[in-house]
Amino acid sequence: MPILSVKNKILFPIILGFVLLGFSCNQSKSETNNEKNAALLNYDSQNSVTNENKPIVVGANQIELYLSLISGKKVGIVANQTSVIFTNTESQNTYTHLVDSLLSLNVNVTKVFAPEHGFRGTADAGELIKDGIDTKTSLPIISLYGNNKKPSIDQLKNIDIVIFDIQDVGARFYTYISTLHYVMEACAEVNIELIILDRPNPNGHYVDGPVLEMAHKSFVGMHPIPVVHGMSIGEYAQMINGEGWLENSVRCKLNIIPVKYYKRNLAYSLPIKPSPNLPNNAAINLYPSLCFFEGTNVNAGRGTSKQFQIFGSPYLDKTVFEFKYIPHPNEGAKNPKHNGVLCYGMDLSEQASLSHLDLNFLIVAYQNTIDKPKFFNDFFTKLAGNTTLQKQIENGMRFNEIKAGWQKDLEQFKKMRQPYLLYD
């Protein structure tokens, strides 16, 4: 079992904290629009949970638990723009980057490994990330989303210990958990300890969706888990180890610094965008449901200010969908789908927060496309993790009928994950 805490051996005059904000999606601005959407989708929304407990403390903020483990060692860090230590308990907007903080404490950080979107989190989804030098710290940046997705033996030379600290959003196809897999595998192969500084999962309050069939394994789905797994990065790492999912069933030496005062049913508002196209709570909450559009000819809001909060296409029936918009290049979408073309669809930005995976958006779009044979593309099977879902939608199955087919696998998954959970 991983070590979850250590004695506080080093004292230092830094006061650190974190403020948890309630989940707010500004749901009251357009009741009329919501009613239209509900009628079209037969939509049954649920209210988000309100956090009334103590402000949580993320793993990175508990420096007293891991500073002694890395002092005097050569440290590699897997990080991006979300890897921060909060410095003001009254505001989640005040923070320093983990790398900068550890360097200021004379920790010998030798190398940074960057996931999809890069170390500073500005690259497009799927954009090749190149190795480089961080201009602020002069540290070498090794890409884990370029020519190699797994740290090589050579890249891990002269590293004594690795820290993994990246904010996840709890969806199988969000690639940070795939990066976690490969980092764990590489560390296990060269017997390097991996410290995981855990963070809450903003979609950790539910488990839903089809379980991946391993015949369709890819970087957007590496393990037999549902679309929404309901686990933190630390919990997920324990599952990867415990289920023997690393190559040759090697086991990574894990040391997890868990989140204080966290329960998975707490609504959790991210203070920093986890990636360019997830700008706010609404996008993060809708992402597991709307990401399926990435495998279709429908735009999911890339190239707008409402990424993963709207969807639309020039192929959707404009007599059915009154909402319209035109995607244009912007941060995280240099060439968005249907760039410069008028799209018809739906605005979901003011919908109530979801506590389930909702395929009604996908189904209603398919039912009202003017070119059904061109609706799906090959990427859809990778996102779904099976070939069944596309066939079910094409055959006109209703969402409740499709969802009923997931339940047995979901129950088995929940039993499998139980030993690895760190939070209630």
Short mmCIF file of C-alpha atoms in Angstrom, two decimals:
data_model
loop_
_atom_site.label_atom_id
_atom_site.label_comp_id
_atom_site.label_asym_id
_atom_site.label_seq_id
_atom_site.Cartn_x
_atom_site.Cartn_y
_atom_site.Cartn_z
CA MET A 1 0.00 0.00 0.00
CA PRO A 2 1.27 3.54 -0.65
CA ILE A 3 2.34 5.79 2.18
CA LEU A 4 -0.33 8.39 2.75
CA SER A 5 1.42 10.62 5.23
CA VAL A 6 4.76 11.21 6.92
CA LYS A 7 5.85 12.95 10.09
CA ASN A 8 6.39 16.64 9.87
CA LYS A 9 10.16 16.86 10.23
CA ILE A 10 10.82 20.26 8.72
CA LEU A 11 9.27 23.51 9.84
CA PHE A 12 9.31 26.59 7.66
CA PRO A 13 7.70 30.02 7.85
CA ILE A 14 5.28 29.69 4.98
CA ILE A 15 1.57 29.86 5.59
CA LEU A 16 -0.29 28.07 2.87
CA GLY A 17 -3.98 27.53 2.27
CA PHE A 18 -6.72 26.97 -0.20
CA VAL A 19 -10.27 28.22 -0.53
CA LEU A 20 -12.95 26.01 -2.00
CA LEU A 21 -15.64 27.91 -3.83
CA GLY A 22 -19.13 26.58 -4.36
CA PHE A 23 -20.04 25.25 -7.77
CA SER A 24 -21.92 28.00 -9.58
CA CYS A 25 -23.01 27.80 -13.17
CA ASN A 26 -25.08 31.01 -13.37
CA GLN A 27 -28.19 29.03 -14.11
CA SER A 28 -30.89 31.68 -13.76
CA LYS A 29 -30.28 34.03 -16.71
CA SER A 30 -32.32 32.35 -19.39
CA GLU A 31 -35.23 30.24 -18.17
CA THR A 32 -36.88 30.42 -21.57
CA ASN A 33 -33.82 28.99 -23.31
CA ASN A 34 -33.60 26.21 -20.72
CA GLU A 35 -37.23 25.31 -21.25
CA LYS A 36 -36.69 25.02 -25.02
CA ASN A 37 -33.65 22.82 -24.45
CA ALA A 38 -35.52 20.66 -21.97
CA ALA A 39 -38.38 20.13 -24.39
CA LEU A 40 -36.04 19.13 -27.18
CA LEU A 41 -33.90 16.81 -25.06
CA ASN A 42 -36.45 15.50 -22.54
CA TYR A 43 -33.80 16.79 -20.15
CA ASP A 44 -33.89 15.99 -16.43
CA SER A 45 -31.26 18.12 -14.68
CA GLN A 46 -30.02 17.96 -11.12
CA ASN A 47 -28.74 20.72 -8.89
CA SER A 48 -25.09 20.83 -7.94
CA VAL A 49 -23.92 20.07 -4.43
CA THR A 50 -22.91 22.90 -2.13
CA ASN A 51 -19.76 22.63 -0.03
CA GLU A 52 -20.47 23.54 3.58
CA ASN A 53 -17.41 21.82 5.08
CA LYS A 54 -13.94 23.12 5.86
CA PRO A 55 -11.96 24.53 2.95
CA ILE A 56 -9.99 21.69 1.46
CA VAL A 57 -6.20 21.58 1.33
CA VAL A 58 -4.74 20.08 -1.84
CA GLY A 59 -1.74 17.77 -1.70
CA ALA A 60 0.68 20.38 -3.07
CA ASN A 61 -0.15 22.72 -0.19
CA GLN A 62 0.96 20.17 2.40
CA ILE A 63 4.66 20.81 1.89
CA GLU A 64 5.43 19.60 5.40
CA LEU A 65 4.46 16.09 4.28
CA TYR A 66 6.77 15.82 1.29
CA LEU A 67 9.59 18.35 1.60
CA SER A 68 11.64 15.97 3.71
CA LEU A 69 11.15 13.25 1.09
CA ILE A 70 12.69 15.32 -1.71
CA SER A 71 15.32 17.39 0.13
CA GLY A 72 18.81 16.50 -1.04
CA LYS A 73 17.48 14.56 -4.02
CA LYS A 74 17.37 15.23 -7.75
CA VAL A 75 13.71 15.78 -8.51
CA GLY A 76 11.71 15.48 -11.73
CA ILE A 77 8.25 17.04 -11.83
CA VAL A 78 5.28 16.17 -14.06
CA ALA A 79 3.34 19.42 -14.13
CA ASN A 80 1.36 22.00 -16.03
CA GLN A 81 -0.30 25.34 -15.26
CA THR A 82 -2.54 23.77 -12.59
CA SER A 83 0.41 22.58 -10.49
CA VAL A 84 0.28 25.36 -7.92
CA ILE A 85 0.52 26.03 -4.20
CA PHE A 86 -2.12 28.43 -2.88
CA THR A 87 -0.67 31.16 -0.69
CA ASN A 88 -3.76 32.92 0.62
CA THR A 89 -6.48 31.09 2.51
CA GLU A 90 -8.90 33.88 1.68
CA SER A 91 -8.48 33.70 -2.09
CA GLN A 92 -7.96 30.86 -4.54
CA ASN A 93 -6.51 33.36 -7.01
CA THR A 94 -3.27 33.78 -5.10
CA TYR A 95 -0.74 31.06 -5.73
CA THR A 96 2.77 30.17 -6.84
CA HIS A 97 3.70 27.41 -9.24
CA LEU A 98 4.93 24.22 -7.60
CA VAL A 99 8.20 24.34 -9.54
CA ASP A 100 8.89 27.93 -8.52
CA SER A 101 7.96 27.19 -4.90
CA LEU A 102 10.26 24.18 -4.62
CA LEU A 103 13.15 26.01 -6.25
CA SER A 104 12.73 28.82 -3.71
CA LEU A 105 13.05 26.15 -0.98
CA ASN A 106 16.34 25.00 -2.53
CA VAL A 107 14.88 21.74 -3.80
CA ASN A 108 17.03 20.40 -6.64
CA VAL A 109 14.44 20.29 -9.43
CA THR A 110 16.34 19.07 -12.48
CA LYS A 111 13.68 18.47 -15.11
CA VAL A 112 9.99 19.10 -15.86
CA PHE A 113 7.78 16.70 -17.84
CA ALA A 114 4.83 18.28 -19.65
CA PRO A 115 1.51 16.57 -20.64
CA GLU A 116 -0.95 17.45 -23.42
CA HIS A 117 -1.34 21.25 -23.79
CA GLY A 118 2.21 21.77 -22.51
CA PHE A 119 3.82 23.03 -19.32
CA ARG A 120 2.02 26.37 -19.47
CA GLY A 121 -1.23 24.78 -20.75
CA THR A 122 -1.68 26.85 -23.90
CA ALA A 123 -1.40 24.29 -26.73
CA ASP A 124 -4.41 23.03 -28.70
CA ALA A 125 -5.96 19.66 -27.99
CA GLY A 126 -3.96 17.08 -29.91
CA GLU A 127 -1.23 19.59 -30.79
CA LEU A 128 2.26 18.09 -30.77
CA ILE A 129 4.25 19.35 -27.78
CA LYS A 130 7.99 19.79 -28.29
CA ASP A 131 10.83 19.57 -25.79
CA GLY A 132 12.27 22.90 -24.74
CA ILE A 133 13.55 25.17 -21.99
CA ASP A 134 11.31 27.00 -19.53
CA THR A 135 12.11 30.69 -19.97
CA LYS A 136 11.42 31.52 -16.32
CA THR A 137 13.48 28.82 -14.61
CA SER A 138 15.77 27.65 -17.44
CA LEU A 139 14.76 24.07 -16.61
CA PRO A 140 14.57 21.54 -19.44
CA ILE A 141 10.99 20.69 -20.43
CA ILE A 142 10.44 17.13 -21.67
CA SER A 143 7.26 16.62 -23.67
CA LEU A 144 5.03 13.66 -22.84
CA TYR A 145 2.72 14.53 -25.70
CA GLY A 146 5.06 14.49 -28.67
CA ASN A 147 7.31 11.82 -30.08
CA ASN A 148 7.08 9.88 -26.83
CA LYS A 149 4.31 9.72 -24.26
CA LYS A 150 6.39 7.78 -21.76
CA PRO A 151 9.58 9.07 -20.10
CA SER A 152 12.55 7.16 -21.46
CA ILE A 153 15.26 5.57 -19.34
CA ASP A 154 17.64 8.23 -20.59
CA GLN A 155 15.25 11.02 -19.61
CA LEU A 156 15.01 9.59 -16.09
CA LYS A 157 18.78 9.37 -15.64
CA ASN A 158 20.10 11.30 -12.65
CA ILE A 159 16.59 11.65 -11.20
CA ASP A 160 16.07 10.24 -7.71
CA ILE A 161 12.36 10.90 -7.31
CA VAL A 162 9.44 12.15 -9.43
CA ILE A 163 6.49 14.33 -8.39
CA PHE A 164 3.19 14.17 -10.30
CA ASP A 165 0.87 17.14 -9.74
CA ILE A 166 -1.77 17.78 -12.42
CA GLN A 167 -5.43 18.72 -12.04
CA ASP A 168 -7.70 16.13 -13.68
CA VAL A 169 -11.43 16.41 -14.53
CA GLY A 170 -12.46 12.78 -14.11
CA ALA A 171 -13.21 11.70 -17.70
CA ARG A 172 -11.65 8.62 -19.28
CA PHE A 173 -10.71 10.47 -22.46
CA TYR A 174 -9.03 13.38 -20.66
CA THR A 175 -5.44 12.40 -21.36
CA TYR A 176 -3.76 13.33 -18.08
CA ILE A 177 -4.61 9.90 -16.63
CA SER A 178 -2.97 8.28 -19.64
CA THR A 179 0.13 10.35 -18.93
CA LEU A 180 -0.10 9.17 -15.32
CA HIS A 181 -0.07 5.55 -16.53
CA TYR A 182 3.10 6.00 -18.57
CA VAL A 183 4.89 7.97 -15.84
CA MET A 184 4.08 5.23 -13.33
CA GLU A 185 5.30 2.57 -15.75
CA ALA A 186 8.56 4.39 -16.45
CA CYS A 187 9.24 4.99 -12.75
CA ALA A 188 8.52 1.35 -11.92
CA GLU A 189 10.91 0.12 -14.57
CA VAL A 190 13.85 2.08 -13.16
CA ASN A 191 12.77 1.80 -9.50
CA ILE A 192 12.11 5.50 -8.94
CA GLU A 193 9.55 6.53 -6.34
CA LEU A 194 6.59 8.61 -7.54
CA ILE A 195 5.00 11.18 -5.23
CA ILE A 196 1.46 12.14 -6.24
CA LEU A 197 0.17 15.43 -4.90
CA ASP A 198 -3.53 14.73 -5.04
CA ARG A 199 -6.27 17.15 -6.09
CA PRO A 200 -10.08 16.81 -6.05
CA ASN A 201 -11.98 15.56 -9.06
CA PRO A 202 -14.61 18.18 -10.06
CA ASN A 203 -16.65 15.35 -11.59
CA GLY A 204 -15.98 12.98 -8.71
CA HIS A 205 -19.58 12.95 -7.48
CA TYR A 206 -20.76 10.27 -9.94
CA VAL A 207 -19.71 7.26 -12.01
CA ASP A 208 -21.32 6.72 -15.41
CA GLY A 209 -20.94 5.68 -19.03
CA PRO A 210 -19.89 2.60 -20.96
CA VAL A 211 -16.82 0.72 -19.76
CA LEU A 212 -13.97 0.63 -22.28
CA GLU A 213 -13.50 -2.58 -24.23
CA MET A 214 -9.75 -3.20 -24.41
CA ALA A 215 -9.92 -3.91 -28.15
CA HIS A 216 -10.41 -0.14 -28.49
CA LYS A 217 -7.59 0.95 -26.18
CA SER A 218 -5.92 4.25 -27.13
CA PHE A 219 -4.37 7.31 -25.49
CA VAL A 220 -7.92 8.63 -24.91
CA GLY A 221 -8.85 5.40 -23.14
CA MET A 222 -6.23 3.00 -21.79
CA HIS A 223 -8.08 1.02 -19.14
CA PRO A 224 -11.42 -0.83 -18.70
CA ILE A 225 -13.16 2.00 -16.86
CA PRO A 226 -16.35 3.98 -17.56
CA VAL A 227 -16.31 7.42 -19.19
CA VAL A 228 -16.76 9.06 -15.77
CA HIS A 229 -14.74 7.15 -13.16
CA GLY A 230 -15.34 9.28 -10.05
CA MET A 231 -11.77 9.02 -8.73
CA SER A 232 -8.98 11.42 -7.89
CA ILE A 233 -5.57 11.11 -9.55
CA GLY A 234 -4.20 9.47 -6.39
CA GLU A 235 -7.03 6.95 -6.22
CA TYR A 236 -6.67 6.20 -9.91
CA ALA A 237 -2.94 5.60 -9.53
CA GLN A 238 -3.65 3.05 -6.83
CA MET A 239 -6.07 1.29 -9.16
CA ILE A 240 -3.50 1.20 -11.99
CA ASN A 241 -1.03 -0.44 -9.60
CA GLY A 242 -3.49 -2.77 -7.92
CA GLU A 243 -5.11 -4.07 -11.09
CA GLY A 244 -1.75 -4.79 -12.73
CA TRP A 245 -2.40 -2.47 -15.68
CA LEU A 246 1.24 -1.44 -16.13
CA GLU A 247 3.21 -3.36 -18.74
CA ASN A 248 4.42 -6.73 -17.43
CA SER A 249 2.35 -6.01 -14.30
CA VAL A 250 5.19 -3.97 -12.79
CA ARG A 251 4.27 -1.94 -9.71
CA CYS A 252 5.19 1.66 -9.13
CA LYS A 253 6.35 2.75 -5.68
CA LEU A 254 3.71 5.35 -4.82
CA ASN A 255 3.63 7.96 -2.10
CA ILE A 256 0.31 9.80 -2.22
CA ILE A 257 -0.25 13.08 -0.41
CA PRO A 258 -4.06 13.10 -0.09
CA VAL A 259 -6.36 16.11 -0.04
CA LYS A 260 -7.48 17.26 3.41
CA TYR A 261 -11.18 17.76 4.18
CA TYR A 262 -12.30 16.44 0.80
CA LYS A 263 -15.34 14.28 0.09
CA ARG A 264 -16.20 13.27 -3.44
CA ASN A 265 -19.75 14.64 -3.25
CA LEU A 266 -18.46 18.16 -2.61
CA ALA A 267 -18.86 20.58 -5.49
CA TYR A 268 -15.39 21.74 -6.49
CA SER A 269 -14.59 24.86 -8.50
CA LEU A 270 -11.24 24.86 -10.27
CA PRO A 271 -9.27 28.09 -9.80
CA ILE A 272 -7.18 27.52 -12.95
CA LYS A 273 -8.32 26.24 -16.33
CA PRO A 274 -7.15 22.61 -16.57
CA SER A 275 -6.85 23.01 -20.35
CA PRO A 276 -7.55 25.82 -22.84
CA ASN A 277 -11.04 24.61 -23.79
CA LEU A 278 -12.35 24.03 -20.27
CA PRO A 279 -12.66 27.65 -19.09
CA ASN A 280 -15.21 27.34 -16.28
CA ASN A 281 -17.36 25.09 -14.09
CA ALA A 282 -20.07 24.63 -16.71
CA ALA A 283 -17.60 23.44 -19.35
CA ILE A 284 -15.93 21.02 -16.93
CA ASN A 285 -19.28 19.62 -15.85
CA LEU A 286 -20.56 19.20 -19.42
CA TYR A 287 -17.27 17.92 -20.84
CA PRO A 288 -17.86 14.17 -20.27
CA SER A 289 -21.18 14.42 -22.13
CA LEU A 290 -20.21 16.83 -24.92
CA CYS A 291 -16.78 15.39 -25.70
CA PHE A 292 -18.49 12.69 -27.77
CA PHE A 293 -19.07 15.40 -30.39
CA GLU A 294 -15.32 15.32 -31.05
CA GLY A 295 -16.05 12.05 -32.87
CA THR A 296 -18.73 13.61 -35.08
CA ASN A 297 -19.14 16.47 -37.56
CA VAL A 298 -20.56 18.66 -34.77
CA ASN A 299 -18.54 21.46 -33.18
CA ALA A 300 -18.55 21.39 -29.35
CA GLY A 301 -17.85 25.07 -28.89
CA ARG A 302 -14.18 25.14 -29.84
CA GLY A 303 -13.45 28.46 -31.49
CA THR A 304 -15.95 30.30 -29.27
CA SER A 305 -15.98 31.66 -25.71
CA LYS A 306 -18.30 28.82 -24.65
CA GLN A 307 -16.15 25.77 -25.26
CA PHE A 308 -17.95 22.56 -24.21
CA GLN A 309 -21.02 24.59 -23.27
CA ILE A 310 -22.57 24.78 -26.72
CA PHE A 311 -22.71 22.54 -29.76
CA GLY A 312 -23.61 23.12 -33.36
CA SER A 313 -23.02 22.27 -36.99
CA PRO A 314 -23.98 23.55 -40.44
CA TYR A 315 -25.49 20.08 -40.94
CA LEU A 316 -28.02 20.36 -38.10
CA ASP A 317 -31.59 21.26 -39.06
CA LYS A 318 -31.97 25.02 -38.56
CA THR A 319 -35.75 24.64 -38.28
CA VAL A 320 -35.19 22.58 -35.12
CA PHE A 321 -32.21 24.39 -33.59
CA GLU A 322 -32.72 28.12 -33.14
CA PHE A 323 -29.34 28.82 -31.52
CA LYS A 324 -26.55 29.68 -33.96
CA TYR A 325 -22.92 30.74 -33.88
CA ILE A 326 -19.76 30.90 -36.00
CA PRO A 327 -16.51 29.34 -34.72
CA HIS A 328 -13.33 31.38 -35.16
CA PRO A 329 -9.69 30.64 -34.21
CA ASN A 330 -8.92 31.42 -30.57
CA GLU A 331 -6.87 30.15 -27.63
CA GLY A 332 -6.80 26.37 -27.76
CA ALA A 333 -8.42 26.20 -31.21
CA LYS A 334 -6.19 27.51 -33.98
CA ASN A 335 -8.38 25.84 -36.59
CA PRO A 336 -11.71 24.89 -35.02
CA LYS A 337 -14.17 22.55 -36.65
CA HIS A 338 -16.40 24.51 -39.10
CA ASN A 339 -14.11 27.52 -38.87
CA GLY A 340 -15.96 30.60 -40.15
CA VAL A 341 -19.12 28.65 -40.98
CA LEU A 342 -22.55 29.31 -39.47
CA CYS A 343 -23.54 26.48 -37.08
CA TYR A 344 -26.95 25.64 -35.67
CA GLY A 345 -27.27 23.90 -32.33
CA MET A 346 -27.88 24.45 -28.62
CA ASP A 347 -26.54 26.70 -25.86
CA LEU A 348 -26.20 24.67 -22.63
CA SER A 349 -24.13 27.19 -20.69
CA GLU A 350 -26.97 27.97 -18.30
CA GLN A 351 -28.17 24.42 -17.72
CA ALA A 352 -28.18 23.06 -14.18
CA SER A 353 -25.13 21.03 -13.22
CA LEU A 354 -25.17 17.37 -14.27
CA SER A 355 -24.72 14.40 -11.96
CA HIS A 356 -24.85 11.86 -14.76
CA LEU A 357 -23.51 11.33 -18.25
CA ASP A 358 -26.09 12.73 -20.66
CA LEU A 359 -26.19 11.43 -24.23
CA ASN A 360 -29.44 13.20 -25.07
CA PHE A 361 -27.39 16.02 -26.64
CA LEU A 362 -25.68 13.56 -28.96
CA ILE A 363 -28.86 11.68 -29.78
CA VAL A 364 -30.92 14.75 -30.60
CA ALA A 365 -28.12 16.05 -32.84
CA TYR A 366 -27.94 12.77 -34.74
CA GLN A 367 -31.71 12.62 -35.11
CA ASN A 368 -31.75 16.10 -36.62
CA THR A 369 -28.67 16.08 -38.86
CA ILE A 370 -29.32 16.48 -42.55
CA ASP A 371 -26.53 14.02 -43.46
CA LYS A 372 -26.62 11.03 -41.11
CA PRO A 373 -24.01 8.91 -42.98
CA LYS A 374 -21.40 11.62 -42.36
CA PHE A 375 -22.30 12.33 -38.72
CA PHE A 376 -19.81 9.95 -37.02
CA ASN A 377 -16.09 9.64 -37.70
CA ASP A 378 -13.50 7.02 -36.69
CA PHE A 379 -12.56 8.88 -33.50
CA PHE A 380 -16.00 8.24 -32.03
CA THR A 381 -15.24 4.57 -31.33
CA LYS A 382 -12.13 5.55 -29.35
CA LEU A 383 -14.15 8.00 -27.25
CA ALA A 384 -16.96 5.52 -26.65
CA GLY A 385 -14.57 2.64 -26.01
CA ASN A 386 -16.74 0.33 -28.10
CA THR A 387 -18.50 0.02 -31.46
CA THR A 388 -21.86 -0.57 -29.80
CA LEU A 389 -22.77 2.99 -28.87
CA GLN A 390 -22.68 4.33 -32.43
CA LYS A 391 -24.84 1.45 -33.64
CA GLN A 392 -27.34 2.02 -30.82
CA ILE A 393 -27.72 5.68 -31.73
CA GLU A 394 -27.97 4.91 -35.45
CA ASN A 395 -30.65 2.33 -34.70
CA GLY A 396 -32.75 4.90 -32.85
CA MET A 397 -32.38 3.59 -29.31
CA ARG A 398 -33.44 5.96 -26.58
CA PHE A 399 -30.96 7.17 -23.99
CA ASN A 400 -32.56 5.26 -21.11
CA GLU A 401 -32.38 2.04 -23.13
CA ILE A 402 -28.71 2.64 -23.92
CA LYS A 403 -27.88 3.51 -20.33
CA ALA A 404 -29.54 0.34 -19.03
CA GLY A 405 -26.90 -1.66 -20.88
CA TRP A 406 -24.09 -0.03 -18.85
CA GLN A 407 -25.36 -0.88 -15.40
CA LYS A 408 -23.89 -4.34 -14.90
CA ASP A 409 -20.42 -3.17 -15.95
CA LEU A 410 -20.73 -0.05 -13.79
CA GLU A 411 -21.56 -2.08 -10.70
CA GLN A 412 -18.57 -4.33 -11.33
CA PHE A 413 -16.35 -1.28 -11.76
CA LYS A 414 -17.56 0.28 -8.52
CA LYS A 415 -16.70 -2.92 -6.66
CA MET A 416 -13.28 -3.04 -8.31
CA ARG A 417 -12.41 0.55 -7.39
CA GLN A 418 -13.56 0.32 -3.75
CA PRO A 419 -10.20 -0.82 -2.27
CA TYR A 420 -8.41 2.10 -3.91
CA LEU A 421 -10.57 4.96 -2.65
CA LEU A 422 -9.02 7.50 -0.30
CA TYR A 423 -12.12 9.67 0.25
CA ASP A 424 -15.71 9.08 1.32
#
